[in-house]
Every structure is written in structure tokens, then in C-alpha cells.
Amino acid sequence: MVRCSNNLVGILNIITFLLSIPIIGGGIWLSRQANTECERFLDTPVIILGVFILLVSLAGIIGSCCRVTWLLWVYLLVMFLLILLLFCFTIFAFVVTNRGAGHAVSQRGYKEYRLGDYSNWLQNRVNGHWTRIRSCLVDSNICQRLLVANTPVEEFYRGHLSALQSGCCKPPNDCNFQYVSPTNWTQTTTPTSANPDCRAWSNERNVLCYNCDSCKAGLLDNVKSDWKRVAVINIVFLVFLIIVYSVGCCAFRNNREDNAWKGRSYP
């Protein structure tokens, strides 16, 4: 007798199988279109994720629809490990993004960012990979988007800057440099701040404040926001996985009962 749980597991895994195809295709497309280090960094994880989802979905489809008990057992084991891993990652994401935020500056439309405000784990990660990350930021031309002809200093100060633009494209506010253009500032002869970012600043297009701690902090503020969004999505996905896992357990029990019944019918 065909069981509802087996059919439901099969349908759910057919859906995930179909979803894995555009994920793999997107990873292949990224690898072919990659022009920067950032893009090349993204394609491999996307392809691996797509292939993983495809294989797990196949195991679920064959195990439930073709009544292959051992394959369904493997499928449930992988699902359990995935749920456990996703749960741990979600908790970890909330913990490491609990610290850090931009600081409002008087009479400025943007915020300032400090590396020490963020978790030590995130700081160590960004410091350990900064050469590669810096290359990505330079290639992205985020600072060139600020270059509007003859932007008055008052308009620039009132304008909104993203965390990366505030941290990487201008010197920190406490350096008290004189404004020339959004990416061109005149340094004072005598330093007015002990902030090491003031010495790291350069008007060179590929230097600017890309070597500053404020740039790293701006990146971490973006990472913090992105991880929190991912953590919320993970919670929804976890609920879905738990439902699928529960239905899969019912299908596994059905397969064992059917195999036991067949064994008694055909001695």
C-alpha cells in the first residue's frame, strides 16, 4: 500500500531537486563571468551547495518512492546532521554579530566605524584575509561612486554613506583633514589625532583608506547585517527541514513495516 508520508517526502525532494539545478547553473555562470577575486571566491561554494542539495534530494526521492530503506536511512542521517549544523551555525551567527555598530557624528549624515567594537572572532577573520578582501574592494570601485563633480563640502557631510564608503573612501572624522573632494583630502602638517588610520590615508585611487581599521570595521558592519539576515532565514529553513525530517522518519518506518510484511508473506 502506498503511504502518504512516502509520497510527501518524494514530492518535497523533487522540489528541492529542481531548485538545485539553477543553483548549480548560477555557480557555473559565476565561474565563467568572474572578473575579480571576489567573484572567483563565490562560484565554488555555490556549485558545491547545489551538488549537495541535488544528491540529498535524489537519495530522498529514490529512498521514499522506490522503497529503498537503506538509502532513506542515509538520507535521514544526512538531514539530521544538516539540521544540527544549521542550528549550531544560527546560534553562532547571533553570538558573533551581537557586538558592533556605527557611531553617529555630529553634523554628519554618515556614521564612523571602529574595528574594536566588533567581536574578536570577526576581527581575526578579516585581519587574516585582508589582502584578498582589499583586492575585492578595490576592484568593486565603491569609492568611485562618490565622485560627483564639484560636490560642496556641506553637501558631502550631509550625504548618506554606506558603511564601506564611510570606512574605506574617506579619512576618519577625528583626523580633521581638509576636504577637497569625496576622495581627496589635504592632510594637516601636524597630526591632530593618534588614530593610526590618519597615517594610513592616501589620496591615491587604489589606496585611500583601504588599509585602515575603519575600512575593516565598515566591512564587518556589512557582514554583521548580512549574517543576521541569514540567521533569520536559517530559522525558517530549520523549521522546514524539521518537518521534512519528521515526514521522512514516517516514510522510513513505513518501509520497514512493508519489508517485514513481505518477509512474513513470502517465507
mmCIF file of C-alpha atoms in Angstrom:
data_model
loop_
_atom_site.group_PDB
_atom_site.id
_atom_site.type_symbol
_atom_site.label_atom_id
_atom_site.label_comp_id
_atom_site.label_asym_id
_atom_site.label_seq_id
_atom_site.Cartn_x
_atom_site.Cartn_y
_atom_site.Cartn_z
ATOM 1 C CA MET A 1 0.000 0.000 0.000
ATOM 2 C CA VAL A 2 1.314 3.414 -0.973
ATOM 3 C CA ARG A 3 1.789 5.574 2.133
ATOM 4 C CA CYS A 4 1.083 9.319 2.217
ATOM 5 C CA SER A 5 4.367 10.082 4.011
ATOM 6 C CA ASN A 6 6.411 8.393 1.274
ATOM 7 C CA ASN A 7 4.647 10.390 -1.399
ATOM 8 C CA LEU A 8 5.095 13.639 0.538
ATOM 9 C CA VAL A 9 8.826 13.038 1.016
ATOM 10 C CA GLY A 10 9.114 12.295 -2.693
ATOM 11 C CA ILE A 11 7.267 15.490 -3.679
ATOM 12 C CA LEU A 12 9.301 17.693 -1.334
ATOM 13 C CA ASN A 13 12.566 16.259 -2.621
ATOM 14 C CA ILE A 14 11.513 16.647 -6.241
ATOM 15 C CA ILE A 15 11.026 20.343 -5.481
ATOM 16 C CA THR A 16 14.467 20.652 -3.866
ATOM 17 C CA PHE A 17 15.987 18.654 -6.736
ATOM 18 C CA LEU A 18 14.568 21.155 -9.234
ATOM 19 C CA LEU A 19 15.820 24.055 -7.100
ATOM 20 C CA SER A 20 19.349 22.621 -7.078
ATOM 21 C CA ILE A 21 19.622 22.872 -10.876
ATOM 22 C CA PRO A 22 19.519 26.707 -11.073
ATOM 23 C CA ILE A 23 21.884 26.866 -8.057
ATOM 24 C CA ILE A 24 24.461 24.760 -9.906
ATOM 25 C CA GLY A 25 23.840 26.736 -13.087
ATOM 26 C CA GLY A 26 24.362 30.000 -11.202
ATOM 27 C CA GLY A 27 27.674 28.763 -9.804
ATOM 28 C CA ILE A 28 28.879 27.741 -13.274
ATOM 29 C CA TRP A 29 27.786 31.113 -14.659
ATOM 30 C CA LEU A 30 29.721 32.917 -11.910
ATOM 31 C CA SER A 31 32.853 30.922 -12.706
ATOM 32 C CA ARG A 32 32.614 31.868 -16.392
ATOM 33 C CA GLN A 33 31.784 35.534 -15.765
ATOM 34 C CA ALA A 34 34.293 36.104 -12.947
ATOM 35 C CA ASN A 35 36.448 39.172 -13.491
ATOM 36 C CA THR A 36 37.502 39.884 -9.914
ATOM 37 C CA GLU A 37 38.856 37.933 -6.966
ATOM 38 C CA CYS A 38 35.515 38.409 -5.192
ATOM 39 C CA GLU A 39 33.555 36.685 -7.933
ATOM 40 C CA ARG A 40 36.027 33.829 -8.207
ATOM 41 C CA PHE A 41 35.715 33.323 -4.473
ATOM 42 C CA LEU A 42 31.947 32.827 -4.708
ATOM 43 C CA ASP A 43 31.491 30.338 -7.541
ATOM 44 C CA THR A 44 32.917 27.176 -5.927
ATOM 45 C CA PRO A 45 30.785 27.255 -2.721
ATOM 46 C CA VAL A 46 27.647 27.824 -4.811
ATOM 47 C CA ILE A 47 28.378 24.824 -7.045
ATOM 48 C CA ILE A 48 29.186 22.609 -4.027
ATOM 49 C CA LEU A 49 25.938 23.639 -2.334
ATOM 50 C CA GLY A 50 23.926 22.891 -5.473
ATOM 51 C CA VAL A 51 25.501 19.454 -5.964
ATOM 52 C CA PHE A 52 24.961 18.608 -2.282
ATOM 53 C CA ILE A 53 21.270 19.526 -2.446
ATOM 54 C CA LEU A 54 20.899 17.546 -5.687
ATOM 55 C CA LEU A 55 22.441 14.365 -4.231
ATOM 56 C CA VAL A 56 20.460 14.562 -0.983
ATOM 57 C CA SER A 57 17.250 15.125 -2.952
ATOM 58 C CA LEU A 58 17.966 12.112 -5.165
ATOM 59 C CA ALA A 59 18.533 9.955 -2.101
ATOM 60 C CA GLY A 60 15.223 11.115 -0.660
ATOM 61 C CA ILE A 61 13.315 10.537 -3.909
ATOM 62 C CA ILE A 62 14.700 7.051 -4.524
ATOM 63 C CA GLY A 63 14.503 6.031 -0.872
ATOM 64 C CA SER A 64 10.862 7.071 -0.429
ATOM 65 C CA CYS A 65 9.350 6.367 -3.846
ATOM 66 C CA CYS A 66 11.286 3.182 -4.646
ATOM 67 C CA ARG A 67 11.095 1.920 -1.055
ATOM 68 C CA VAL A 68 14.884 1.617 -0.692
ATOM 69 C CA THR A 69 15.167 1.518 3.083
ATOM 70 C CA TRP A 70 18.952 1.803 3.419
ATOM 71 C CA LEU A 71 19.067 4.825 1.104
ATOM 72 C CA LEU A 72 16.267 6.503 3.036
ATOM 73 C CA TRP A 73 18.255 5.829 6.235
ATOM 74 C CA VAL A 74 21.291 7.576 4.717
ATOM 75 C CA TYR A 75 19.032 10.439 3.663
ATOM 76 C CA LEU A 76 17.672 10.837 7.196
ATOM 77 C CA LEU A 77 21.173 10.703 8.680
ATOM 78 C CA VAL A 78 22.362 13.481 6.362
ATOM 79 C CA MET A 79 19.226 15.500 7.126
ATOM 80 C CA PHE A 80 19.818 15.144 10.859
ATOM 81 C CA LEU A 81 23.442 16.295 10.525
ATOM 82 C CA LEU A 82 22.318 19.200 8.331
ATOM 83 C CA ILE A 83 19.722 20.285 10.898
ATOM 84 C CA LEU A 84 22.311 20.072 13.685
ATOM 85 C CA LEU A 85 24.884 22.008 11.649
ATOM 86 C CA LEU A 86 22.381 24.672 10.658
ATOM 87 C CA PHE A 87 21.198 25.062 14.247
ATOM 88 C CA CYS A 88 24.775 25.497 15.517
ATOM 89 C CA PHE A 89 25.598 27.987 12.756
ATOM 90 C CA THR A 90 22.478 30.041 13.512
ATOM 91 C CA ILE A 91 23.379 30.295 17.202
ATOM 92 C CA PHE A 92 26.992 31.118 16.292
ATOM 93 C CA ALA A 93 25.867 33.830 13.844
ATOM 94 C CA PHE A 94 23.792 35.564 16.507
ATOM 95 C CA VAL A 95 26.653 35.383 19.031
ATOM 96 C CA VAL A 96 29.424 36.810 16.808
ATOM 97 C CA THR A 97 27.202 39.589 15.426
ATOM 98 C CA ASN A 98 25.926 40.687 18.811
ATOM 99 C CA ARG A 99 28.610 43.397 19.122
ATOM 100 C CA GLY A 100 29.427 46.404 16.957
ATOM 101 C CA ALA A 101 27.600 49.355 15.449
ATOM 102 C CA GLY A 102 28.330 52.615 13.701
ATOM 103 C CA HIS A 103 28.850 55.784 15.755
ATOM 104 C CA ALA A 104 26.850 58.886 14.885
ATOM 105 C CA VAL A 105 28.955 62.003 14.269
ATOM 106 C CA SER A 106 27.676 65.490 14.990
ATOM 107 C CA GLN A 107 26.506 67.355 11.868
ATOM 108 C CA ARG A 108 27.313 64.405 9.630
ATOM 109 C CA GLY A 109 24.900 62.309 7.591
ATOM 110 C CA TYR A 110 27.103 59.236 7.883
ATOM 111 C CA LYS A 111 28.473 57.143 10.746
ATOM 112 C CA GLU A 112 32.009 56.252 11.773
ATOM 113 C CA TYR A 113 33.081 52.645 12.344
ATOM 114 C CA ARG A 114 35.698 51.255 14.744
ATOM 115 C CA LEU A 115 37.234 47.812 14.391
ATOM 116 C CA GLY A 116 37.496 47.202 18.134
ATOM 117 C CA ASP A 117 33.716 47.372 18.536
ATOM 118 C CA TYR A 118 33.208 44.042 16.766
ATOM 119 C CA SER A 119 33.733 40.507 18.040
ATOM 120 C CA ASN A 120 37.300 39.208 18.297
ATOM 121 C CA TRP A 121 36.471 36.259 16.041
ATOM 122 C CA LEU A 122 35.313 38.542 13.219
ATOM 123 C CA GLN A 123 38.328 40.800 13.710
ATOM 124 C CA ASN A 124 40.728 37.861 13.431
ATOM 125 C CA ARG A 125 38.988 36.555 10.330
ATOM 126 C CA VAL A 126 39.075 39.873 8.495
ATOM 127 C CA ASN A 127 42.694 40.579 9.512
ATOM 128 C CA GLY A 128 43.783 37.135 8.324
ATOM 129 C CA HIS A 129 42.220 37.561 4.877
ATOM 130 C CA TRP A 130 42.542 41.312 4.414
ATOM 131 C CA THR A 131 44.885 41.195 1.409
ATOM 132 C CA ARG A 132 42.306 39.272 -0.595
ATOM 133 C CA ILE A 133 39.378 41.299 0.745
ATOM 134 C CA ARG A 134 41.181 44.553 -0.030
ATOM 135 C CA SER A 135 41.654 43.427 -3.616
ATOM 136 C CA CYS A 136 37.926 42.794 -3.853
ATOM 137 C CA LEU A 137 37.078 46.230 -2.510
ATOM 138 C CA VAL A 138 39.447 47.995 -4.898
ATOM 139 C CA ASP A 139 38.014 46.047 -7.853
ATOM 140 C CA SER A 140 34.447 46.936 -6.828
ATOM 141 C CA ASN A 141 35.108 50.695 -7.304
ATOM 142 C CA ILE A 142 32.847 51.552 -4.363
ATOM 143 C CA CYS A 143 34.684 54.831 -3.803
ATOM 144 C CA GLN A 144 34.424 55.967 -7.402
ATOM 145 C CA ARG A 145 30.651 56.168 -6.997
ATOM 146 C CA LEU A 146 31.184 59.143 -4.676
ATOM 147 C CA LEU A 147 32.939 61.173 -7.341
ATOM 148 C CA VAL A 148 30.381 63.767 -8.361
ATOM 149 C CA ALA A 149 31.806 66.882 -9.949
ATOM 150 C CA ASN A 150 32.168 69.883 -7.604
ATOM 151 C CA THR A 151 30.397 68.311 -4.620
ATOM 152 C CA PRO A 152 30.293 71.055 -1.947
ATOM 153 C CA VAL A 153 31.721 70.103 1.414
ATOM 154 C CA GLU A 154 28.403 70.820 3.177
ATOM 155 C CA GLU A 155 26.549 68.534 0.796
ATOM 156 C CA PHE A 156 29.106 65.770 1.275
ATOM 157 C CA TYR A 157 28.882 65.990 5.072
ATOM 158 C CA ARG A 158 25.084 65.837 4.950
ATOM 159 C CA GLY A 159 25.028 62.927 2.492
ATOM 160 C CA HIS A 160 24.452 59.290 3.390
ATOM 161 C CA LEU A 161 27.420 56.959 3.022
ATOM 162 C CA SER A 162 27.344 53.201 3.293
ATOM 163 C CA ALA A 163 29.471 51.556 5.974
ATOM 164 C CA LEU A 164 32.118 50.619 3.385
ATOM 165 C CA GLN A 165 32.175 54.075 1.814
ATOM 166 C CA SER A 166 32.476 55.760 5.218
ATOM 167 C CA GLY A 167 35.241 53.425 6.359
ATOM 168 C CA CYS A 168 37.232 52.983 3.145
ATOM 169 C CA CYS A 169 36.724 56.069 0.983
ATOM 170 C CA LYS A 170 37.454 58.958 3.361
ATOM 171 C CA PRO A 171 39.715 59.535 6.367
ATOM 172 C CA PRO A 172 38.180 59.234 9.851
ATOM 173 C CA ASN A 173 36.486 62.365 11.122
ATOM 174 C CA ASP A 174 38.927 62.819 14.031
ATOM 175 C CA CYS A 175 41.843 63.250 11.600
ATOM 176 C CA ASN A 176 40.491 66.756 10.816
ATOM 177 C CA PHE A 177 41.731 66.671 7.227
ATOM 178 C CA GLN A 178 40.595 69.456 4.900
ATOM 179 C CA TYR A 179 38.020 68.435 2.300
ATOM 180 C CA VAL A 180 38.859 68.844 -1.400
ATOM 181 C CA SER A 181 36.618 66.171 -2.928
ATOM 182 C CA PRO A 182 34.965 62.981 -1.605
ATOM 183 C CA THR A 183 38.197 61.023 -2.161
ATOM 184 C CA ASN A 184 40.732 63.859 -1.962
ATOM 185 C CA TRP A 185 41.676 65.367 1.395
ATOM 186 C CA THR A 186 44.520 67.645 2.450
ATOM 187 C CA GLN A 187 46.434 66.303 5.422
ATOM 188 C CA THR A 188 47.481 68.676 8.189
ATOM 189 C CA THR A 189 51.191 69.164 8.750
ATOM 190 C CA THR A 190 50.942 68.299 12.441
ATOM 191 C CA PRO A 191 48.783 65.243 13.202
ATOM 192 C CA THR A 192 45.818 66.145 15.430
ATOM 193 C CA SER A 193 44.865 62.562 16.266
ATOM 194 C CA ALA A 194 46.614 59.413 17.463
ATOM 195 C CA ASN A 195 44.356 57.346 15.206
ATOM 196 C CA PRO A 196 46.701 55.214 13.012
ATOM 197 C CA ASP A 197 44.174 55.445 10.169
ATOM 198 C CA CYS A 198 45.196 59.098 9.709
ATOM 199 C CA ARG A 199 48.686 57.935 8.675
ATOM 200 C CA ALA A 200 47.286 55.135 6.522
ATOM 201 C CA TRP A 201 45.182 57.508 4.404
ATOM 202 C CA SER A 202 46.338 58.357 0.869
ATOM 203 C CA ASN A 203 44.703 60.265 -1.971
ATOM 204 C CA GLU A 204 45.865 57.578 -4.383
ATOM 205 C CA ARG A 205 42.821 55.971 -6.022
ATOM 206 C CA ASN A 206 43.856 52.401 -5.144
ATOM 207 C CA VAL A 207 44.985 53.242 -1.615
ATOM 208 C CA LEU A 208 42.590 55.775 0.008
ATOM 209 C CA CYS A 209 41.692 54.187 3.377
ATOM 210 C CA TYR A 210 41.665 50.571 2.186
ATOM 211 C CA ASN A 211 44.454 49.833 4.694
ATOM 212 C CA CYS A 212 42.586 51.490 7.579
ATOM 213 C CA ASP A 213 40.965 49.748 10.517
ATOM 214 C CA SER A 214 37.870 51.838 9.779
ATOM 215 C CA CYS A 215 37.611 50.104 6.386
ATOM 216 C CA LYS A 216 37.751 46.709 8.056
ATOM 217 C CA ALA A 217 35.102 47.883 10.525
ATOM 218 C CA GLY A 218 32.863 49.058 7.681
ATOM 219 C CA LEU A 219 33.172 45.646 6.073
ATOM 220 C CA LEU A 220 32.330 43.927 9.378
ATOM 221 C CA ASP A 221 29.249 46.109 9.773
ATOM 222 C CA ASN A 222 28.053 44.798 6.398
ATOM 223 C CA VAL A 223 28.933 41.242 7.406
ATOM 224 C CA LYS A 224 27.049 41.674 10.678
ATOM 225 C CA SER A 225 23.891 42.842 8.889
ATOM 226 C CA ASP A 226 24.114 40.076 6.288
ATOM 227 C CA TRP A 227 24.705 37.341 8.878
ATOM 228 C CA LYS A 228 21.722 38.456 10.927
ATOM 229 C CA ARG A 229 19.513 38.239 7.838
ATOM 230 C CA VAL A 230 20.932 34.800 7.060
ATOM 231 C CA ALA A 231 20.314 33.692 10.651
ATOM 232 C CA VAL A 232 16.640 34.687 10.409
ATOM 233 C CA ILE A 233 16.299 32.841 7.097
ATOM 234 C CA ASN A 234 18.028 29.835 8.672
ATOM 235 C CA ILE A 235 15.379 29.688 11.381
ATOM 236 C CA VAL A 236 12.646 29.442 8.749
ATOM 237 C CA PHE A 237 14.662 26.854 6.823
ATOM 238 C CA LEU A 238 15.268 24.881 10.034
ATOM 239 C CA VAL A 239 11.517 24.614 10.638
ATOM 240 C CA PHE A 240 11.078 23.352 7.069
ATOM 241 C CA LEU A 241 13.885 20.792 7.456
ATOM 242 C CA ILE A 242 12.482 19.522 10.749
ATOM 243 C CA ILE A 243 9.081 18.984 9.110
ATOM 244 C CA VAL A 244 10.671 17.141 6.178
ATOM 245 C CA TYR A 245 12.803 15.078 8.580
ATOM 246 C CA SER A 246 9.717 14.105 10.599
ATOM 247 C CA VAL A 247 7.844 13.043 7.472
ATOM 248 C CA GLY A 248 10.947 11.149 6.332
ATOM 249 C CA CYS A 249 11.039 9.242 9.617
ATOM 250 C CA CYS A 250 7.440 8.173 8.994
ATOM 251 C CA ALA A 251 8.378 7.043 5.488
ATOM 252 C CA PHE A 252 11.343 5.098 6.877
ATOM 253 C CA ARG A 253 9.046 3.348 9.380
ATOM 254 C CA ASN A 254 6.611 2.541 6.558
ATOM 255 C CA ASN A 255 9.407 0.980 4.516
ATOM 256 C CA ARG A 256 10.490 -1.204 7.442
ATOM 257 C CA GLU A 257 6.912 -2.328 8.104
ATOM 258 C CA ASP A 258 6.375 -3.149 4.430
ATOM 259 C CA ASN A 259 9.637 -5.104 4.273
ATOM 260 C CA ALA A 260 8.668 -7.006 7.439
ATOM 261 C CA TRP A 261 5.199 -7.769 5.994
ATOM 262 C CA LYS A 262 6.717 -9.030 2.747
ATOM 263 C CA GLY A 263 9.117 -11.212 4.725
ATOM 264 C CA ARG A 264 6.206 -12.846 6.561
ATOM 265 C CA SER A 265 4.176 -13.262 3.357
ATOM 266 C CA TYR A 266 6.996 -14.968 1.487
ATOM 267 C CA PRO A 267 8.788 -17.350 3.847
#
